[in-house]
Every structure is written in C-alpha cells, then in structure tokens.
C-alpha cells in the first residue's frame, strides 16, 4: 500500500481530521541518512506531523518545522507542502540509546527538552513563525500542545514509527475540534482515542487511512473525505538554489573557492550532491561584482 493522506470532516462537521500512512517516506529518510532506530523513530514522527500540517496549507505554500531539543539527536528539521511532498533529517541520525522502561524506543530520551519552531511560507516573501515548548519529547504530545497554545485549536495528535532493521510501519492522525463541536461529540471522541491501538500497529496490521477513520468515527457514515493525496519523499533543493546560497557567502569567500578546481555542496535533507566547477564559481563572482 502506497503512502497517502486523507483529510475531511466528521460528526456533522464538528471535527476536522487528517490521517496518513508514511511508511515509505520514513524508510526513504532512514536509507538516505543511514539512521539508527531511535533516531528514525523521532525524525519519522516529525516528518509525519509536518506532512499533515502541510495538508493544511493553500496551494504554493510550504511549512518548515524545527524541533530544537537538547538531546543527543540535536535539532530535527522537516519540510512539506500541500501536495504531500516531504523531507526531513536530524543533526545526528546515528544516535541510539537503550529502550525506555516500557521496552520501547526512547524517543523522549534522544529529543530532550527545548522548543518547536514552525515557519509557514505563504509566498510573496511572507512568512509566519510560531513557537512552543517541547513538553514531553514524544513529539505527538508536543504538537498537541503546540496546536492548543500557538494556534488556539484543541487537537489530538497521534504519531508512530515501527522499526526493525528497516521501517515497518509509520503514520499518524490529527483531530481538531471546531468551534461548533458539542460536548457529546468531544466526549465520544475522547473515549475512542483512549482505547484505540497505536497508529503504527494499525498500519502494520494493514489498516488504510480510511479504515483508521472508520475506527475513529465509528463508521464511514459519520465522516466525509474532502481530499486525498499521495505522500512522497521530495526535496526542494536544486543546483540553482545552492548557487544562490553560494552568492550569499560574499566576494571574499567566492574568490577563495574560485581557486579550487571544483566545489561540492551536499543537501542536508536529501544528501544530493551538487558540484560547481572553477568556471561556475568564477561566473558567480563576476555576477556578484
């Protein structure tokens, strides 16, 4: 089953929801960065929630997320858009610590404490930045708090990554309470959430996003899907973007690089390599002058 995302409304349009499978996306991130299990569990959760937040955007907009913890993994970065094109990485993808007291990967231990920064690129050089603290380091709880504190939207966030030698299952859901929601609907939803299996378990069992929505909303008659789209690993980097980045280094640094036969830049997100010849660096220098 390919990765994809559904978004819609449930319980007489009282609840907005997003449900996604991201197994292939997270496995691609693991392979590109040779990530250790706990590192990819943490990074995969951030990639998954960022994908769902990207689905909240308008066409052409983009969202960038940074989970800046003080744990050994360092900052986790993720980026996505409304098309489900996502990429992510962490400063230290080769980190792994002993399991927690429940025998599970200790995501909280590798993330630590700190803050979350969310930047929405709304086009026309307009960017909107919000921040909130890391309240647990488990990622799902941190973004539940983020939505309530920074966006004033009561939400329930569930994220999961199941890892063996490779990523076996990954995905998540976001449920958001709309202003017209009744207490009865909220109580019903809270009961379902408290009893539902972990999202990674449901996906590992073969449950599609629609089947997970069936469980959440007690049958397909209680919700409607507004949009469905694929989720894929795709980085926004390009040689042109890196050429622009080189120019920002300034004349002195470019003059130094122009003495080298070639310059190699590597994208932190996708590990793609971009080579600039001596002549290309010289051309950038001439354009700068």
Short mmCIF file of C-alpha atoms in Angstrom, two decimals:
data_model
loop_
_atom_site.label_atom_id
_atom_site.label_comp_id
_atom_site.label_asym_id
_atom_site.label_seq_id
_atom_site.Cartn_x
_atom_site.Cartn_y
_atom_site.Cartn_z
CA UNK A 1 0.00 0.00 0.00
CA UNK A 2 1.45 3.34 -1.06
CA UNK A 3 1.76 6.30 1.30
CA UNK A 4 -1.13 8.73 1.18
CA UNK A 5 -3.16 11.16 3.27
CA UNK A 6 -6.84 11.83 3.69
CA UNK A 7 -8.40 14.94 5.17
CA UNK A 8 -12.03 15.63 5.92
CA UNK A 9 -14.79 16.46 8.39
CA UNK A 10 -16.54 14.19 10.87
CA UNK A 11 -19.52 14.12 13.21
CA UNK A 12 -21.68 16.69 11.38
CA UNK A 13 -18.61 18.75 10.50
CA UNK A 14 -17.71 19.28 14.15
CA UNK A 15 -14.27 17.67 13.79
CA UNK A 16 -11.56 18.29 11.18
CA UNK A 17 -9.26 15.34 10.63
CA UNK A 18 -6.08 14.25 8.85
CA UNK A 19 -4.95 10.62 8.65
CA UNK A 20 -1.83 9.46 6.84
CA UNK A 21 0.40 6.47 6.17
CA UNK A 22 4.08 7.47 5.84
CA UNK A 23 5.95 4.14 5.95
CA UNK A 24 7.73 4.55 2.60
CA UNK A 25 8.53 8.21 3.31
CA UNK A 26 10.17 7.43 6.66
CA UNK A 27 12.04 4.44 5.24
CA UNK A 28 13.44 6.65 2.46
CA UNK A 29 14.68 9.12 5.09
CA UNK A 30 16.25 6.24 7.04
CA UNK A 31 18.10 4.94 4.00
CA UNK A 32 19.37 8.31 2.83
CA UNK A 33 20.79 9.16 6.26
CA UNK A 34 21.71 5.65 7.45
CA UNK A 35 19.63 6.46 10.53
CA UNK A 36 19.66 4.35 13.68
CA UNK A 37 16.31 3.06 15.04
CA UNK A 38 15.63 5.64 17.77
CA UNK A 39 16.78 8.48 15.52
CA UNK A 40 14.46 7.48 12.68
CA UNK A 41 11.59 6.93 15.13
CA UNK A 42 11.92 10.54 16.29
CA UNK A 43 12.60 12.00 12.85
CA UNK A 44 9.81 9.94 11.29
CA UNK A 45 7.29 11.28 13.78
CA UNK A 46 8.29 14.85 12.96
CA UNK A 47 8.14 14.12 9.22
CA UNK A 48 4.66 12.62 9.63
CA UNK A 49 3.17 15.52 11.60
CA UNK A 50 4.78 18.01 9.21
CA UNK A 51 3.16 16.19 6.27
CA UNK A 52 -0.25 16.57 7.88
CA UNK A 53 0.41 20.24 8.69
CA UNK A 54 1.39 20.71 5.05
CA UNK A 55 -2.06 19.43 4.08
CA UNK A 56 -3.50 22.41 5.96
CA UNK A 57 -1.81 24.86 3.57
CA UNK A 58 -3.03 26.56 0.43
CA UNK A 59 -1.53 25.79 -2.97
CA UNK A 60 2.03 27.06 -3.33
CA UNK A 61 2.63 27.46 0.40
CA UNK A 62 5.21 25.49 2.39
CA UNK A 63 5.79 24.62 6.03
CA UNK A 64 9.12 24.15 7.79
CA UNK A 65 9.35 22.61 11.25
CA UNK A 66 12.31 22.54 13.63
CA UNK A 67 12.18 20.53 16.85
CA UNK A 68 15.10 22.04 18.76
CA UNK A 69 15.76 19.66 21.63
CA UNK A 70 18.85 19.39 23.81
CA UNK A 71 19.04 15.61 23.49
CA UNK A 72 21.74 13.71 21.55
CA UNK A 73 19.80 13.75 18.25
CA UNK A 74 20.04 17.55 18.09
CA UNK A 75 17.56 19.59 16.07
CA UNK A 76 15.11 17.69 13.87
CA UNK A 77 14.11 19.51 10.68
CA UNK A 78 11.18 18.72 8.37
CA UNK A 79 9.58 20.46 5.40
CA UNK A 80 6.40 19.79 3.43
CA UNK A 81 3.71 21.34 1.23
CA UNK A 82 0.02 20.82 0.42
CA UNK A 83 0.93 18.14 -2.15
CA UNK A 84 2.41 15.80 0.45
CA UNK A 85 5.98 16.29 -0.76
CA UNK A 86 8.05 15.94 2.41
CA UNK A 87 11.63 15.68 3.55
CA UNK A 88 13.28 15.56 6.97
CA UNK A 89 16.53 14.93 8.82
CA UNK A 90 18.16 15.40 12.23
CA UNK A 91 21.57 16.76 13.15
CA UNK A 92 22.68 13.35 14.45
CA UNK A 93 20.95 10.45 12.72
CA UNK A 94 23.44 7.90 14.12
CA UNK A 95 22.22 8.07 17.70
CA UNK A 96 20.63 5.22 19.60
CA UNK A 97 20.08 4.85 23.34
CA UNK A 98 18.70 1.97 25.47
CA UNK A 99 14.95 1.33 25.38
CA UNK A 100 12.74 3.01 27.96
CA UNK A 101 11.10 1.32 30.94
CA UNK A 102 8.28 0.03 28.67
CA UNK A 103 10.80 -1.64 26.39
CA UNK A 104 10.14 0.83 23.58
CA UNK A 105 12.46 3.13 21.64
CA UNK A 106 13.28 6.08 23.89
CA UNK A 107 12.29 8.95 21.60
CA UNK A 108 11.92 11.27 24.57
CA UNK A 109 15.48 10.46 25.62
CA UNK A 110 17.04 11.38 22.27
CA UNK A 111 14.94 14.54 21.80
CA UNK A 112 15.21 16.09 25.26
CA UNK A 113 13.77 19.49 26.15
CA UNK A 114 13.64 22.70 24.15
CA UNK A 115 11.17 24.22 21.73
CA UNK A 116 9.35 23.76 18.43
CA UNK A 117 9.50 26.37 15.67
CA UNK A 118 7.02 26.31 12.81
CA UNK A 119 7.51 28.56 9.78
CA UNK A 120 4.79 28.87 7.16
CA UNK A 121 5.99 30.26 3.85
CA UNK A 122 2.86 31.89 2.44
CA UNK A 123 4.51 33.20 -0.73
CA UNK A 124 5.31 36.79 -1.75
CA UNK A 125 8.10 36.81 0.86
CA UNK A 126 5.52 36.46 3.63
CA UNK A 127 6.48 34.05 6.41
CA UNK A 128 4.59 33.35 9.62
CA UNK A 129 6.58 31.92 12.54
CA UNK A 130 5.20 30.36 15.72
CA UNK A 131 6.93 28.59 18.61
CA UNK A 132 6.02 26.48 21.61
CA UNK A 133 7.95 24.45 24.18
CA UNK A 134 8.72 20.75 23.96
CA UNK A 135 6.52 19.41 26.75
CA UNK A 136 7.43 15.71 26.64
CA UNK A 137 9.84 14.94 23.81
CA UNK A 138 7.49 12.25 22.48
CA UNK A 139 6.55 14.55 19.54
CA UNK A 140 2.80 13.77 19.43
CA UNK A 141 2.18 15.36 22.84
CA UNK A 142 4.42 18.26 21.89
CA UNK A 143 2.37 19.06 18.79
CA UNK A 144 -0.90 18.57 20.65
CA UNK A 145 0.32 21.32 22.97
CA UNK A 146 1.57 23.38 20.02
CA UNK A 147 -1.85 23.46 18.34
CA UNK A 148 -3.59 24.45 21.58
CA UNK A 149 -1.05 27.07 22.70
CA UNK A 150 0.18 28.58 19.43
CA UNK A 151 -2.85 28.19 17.17
CA UNK A 152 -5.64 28.02 19.78
CA UNK A 153 -7.05 24.87 18.15
CA UNK A 154 -7.83 21.99 20.54
CA UNK A 155 -6.32 18.94 18.84
CA UNK A 156 -5.41 15.31 19.34
CA UNK A 157 -2.21 14.15 17.62
CA UNK A 158 -1.12 10.53 17.25
CA UNK A 159 2.18 9.58 15.61
CA UNK A 160 4.03 6.30 15.34
CA UNK A 161 7.04 4.66 13.70
CA UNK A 162 7.65 0.92 13.98
CA UNK A 163 11.26 -0.01 13.27
CA UNK A 164 13.20 -3.25 12.92
CA UNK A 165 16.21 -3.27 10.60
CA UNK A 166 14.02 -1.08 8.38
CA UNK A 167 10.88 0.98 8.93
CA UNK A 168 7.96 -1.47 9.13
CA UNK A 169 5.10 0.99 9.61
CA UNK A 170 4.67 4.72 10.12
CA UNK A 171 1.81 7.17 10.14
CA UNK A 172 -0.37 9.44 12.20
CA UNK A 173 -3.56 11.38 12.62
CA UNK A 174 -4.59 14.85 13.75
CA UNK A 175 -8.12 15.51 15.02
CA UNK A 176 -9.11 19.14 15.54
CA UNK A 177 -12.18 20.34 17.42
CA UNK A 178 -14.09 23.02 15.51
CA UNK A 179 -15.97 25.81 17.33
CA UNK A 180 -19.40 24.22 16.76
CA UNK A 181 -18.42 20.89 18.34
CA UNK A 182 -20.73 19.71 21.12
CA UNK A 183 -19.62 18.30 24.46
CA UNK A 184 -21.20 14.98 23.48
CA UNK A 185 -19.03 14.75 20.34
CA UNK A 186 -15.87 15.64 22.25
CA UNK A 187 -16.63 13.05 24.94
CA UNK A 188 -17.29 10.38 22.30
CA UNK A 189 -14.02 11.17 20.53
CA UNK A 190 -12.00 11.16 23.75
CA UNK A 191 -13.31 7.68 24.56
CA UNK A 192 -12.33 6.32 21.15
CA UNK A 193 -8.86 7.87 21.29
CA UNK A 194 -8.20 6.44 24.75
CA UNK A 195 -8.97 2.91 23.52
CA UNK A 196 -7.50 2.91 20.01
CA UNK A 197 -4.39 0.87 19.23
CA UNK A 198 -1.12 2.69 18.47
CA UNK A 199 -1.23 4.16 14.96
CA UNK A 200 1.90 2.25 13.88
CA UNK A 201 0.23 -1.01 14.98
CA UNK A 202 -2.89 -0.25 12.94
CA UNK A 203 -0.81 0.48 9.85
CA UNK A 204 1.30 -2.65 10.40
CA UNK A 205 -1.95 -4.63 10.51
CA UNK A 206 -2.76 -3.30 7.05
CA UNK A 207 -5.30 -0.67 8.03
CA UNK A 208 -5.67 2.07 5.42
CA UNK A 209 -6.20 5.71 6.42
CA UNK A 210 -9.89 5.20 5.61
CA UNK A 211 -10.12 2.16 7.88
CA UNK A 212 -8.45 4.14 10.67
CA UNK A 213 -11.02 6.89 10.13
CA UNK A 214 -13.74 4.21 10.41
CA UNK A 215 -12.38 3.30 13.84
CA UNK A 216 -12.04 6.91 14.97
CA UNK A 217 -15.51 7.96 13.86
CA UNK A 218 -17.41 4.70 14.38
CA UNK A 219 -18.20 4.07 10.72
CA UNK A 220 -17.89 5.79 7.36
CA UNK A 221 -21.38 7.29 7.64
CA UNK A 222 -20.01 9.66 10.31
CA UNK A 223 -17.35 11.37 8.22
CA UNK A 224 -16.64 12.63 4.72
CA UNK A 225 -13.31 12.87 2.92
CA UNK A 226 -12.62 16.24 1.33
CA UNK A 227 -9.27 15.41 -0.20
CA UNK A 228 -6.91 12.51 -0.75
CA UNK A 229 -3.34 12.81 -1.99
CA UNK A 230 -0.13 10.80 -2.18
CA UNK A 231 2.71 11.35 0.28
CA UNK A 232 6.22 11.17 -1.18
CA UNK A 233 9.80 11.98 -0.28
CA UNK A 234 10.79 15.01 -2.29
CA UNK A 235 13.36 17.67 -1.50
CA UNK A 236 13.07 21.25 -2.71
CA UNK A 237 16.82 21.58 -3.27
CA UNK A 238 18.37 22.30 -6.68
CA UNK A 239 21.68 23.46 -8.11
CA UNK A 240 20.13 26.88 -8.72
CA UNK A 241 19.21 27.19 -5.04
CA UNK A 242 22.74 26.27 -4.00
CA UNK A 243 24.17 28.76 -6.47
CA UNK A 244 22.08 31.45 -4.76
CA UNK A 245 23.37 30.23 -1.39
CA UNK A 246 26.98 30.48 -2.58
CA UNK A 247 26.44 34.09 -3.58
CA UNK A 248 25.38 34.92 -0.01
CA UNK A 249 28.85 33.86 1.18
CA UNK A 250 30.23 37.13 -0.18
CA UNK A 251 33.04 38.12 -2.51
CA UNK A 252 35.97 37.07 -0.33
CA UNK A 253 34.71 33.51 0.17
CA UNK A 254 33.82 33.14 -3.52
CA UNK A 255 37.29 34.33 -4.54
CA UNK A 256 38.77 31.64 -2.32
CA UNK A 257 36.51 28.97 -3.82
CA UNK A 258 37.38 30.11 -7.34
CA UNK A 259 40.94 28.91 -6.74
CA UNK A 260 39.70 25.33 -6.33
CA UNK A 261 39.16 23.02 -9.29
CA UNK A 262 35.67 22.15 -8.02
CA UNK A 263 33.37 22.76 -5.07
CA UNK A 264 30.93 20.17 -3.74
CA UNK A 265 27.85 21.00 -1.69
CA UNK A 266 25.65 18.34 -0.09
CA UNK A 267 21.98 18.87 0.78
CA UNK A 268 21.42 18.15 4.46
CA UNK A 269 17.84 16.99 3.80
CA UNK A 270 18.30 14.51 0.94
CA UNK A 271 22.09 14.03 0.67
CA UNK A 272 22.05 15.06 -3.01
CA UNK A 273 25.48 16.35 -4.12
CA UNK A 274 25.93 19.47 -6.25
CA UNK A 275 29.25 20.15 -7.98
CA UNK A 276 30.40 23.59 -9.07
CA UNK A 277 33.40 23.90 -11.39
CA UNK A 278 36.02 26.58 -11.06
CA UNK A 279 34.46 28.34 -14.04
CA UNK A 280 30.99 28.29 -12.49
CA UNK A 281 32.30 29.82 -9.26
CA UNK A 282 34.10 32.49 -11.28
CA UNK A 283 30.85 33.29 -13.12
CA UNK A 284 29.03 33.69 -9.80
CA UNK A 285 31.80 36.01 -8.66
CA UNK A 286 31.54 38.11 -11.82
CA UNK A 287 27.77 38.39 -11.43
CA UNK A 288 28.28 39.48 -7.83
CA UNK A 289 30.63 42.24 -8.95
#
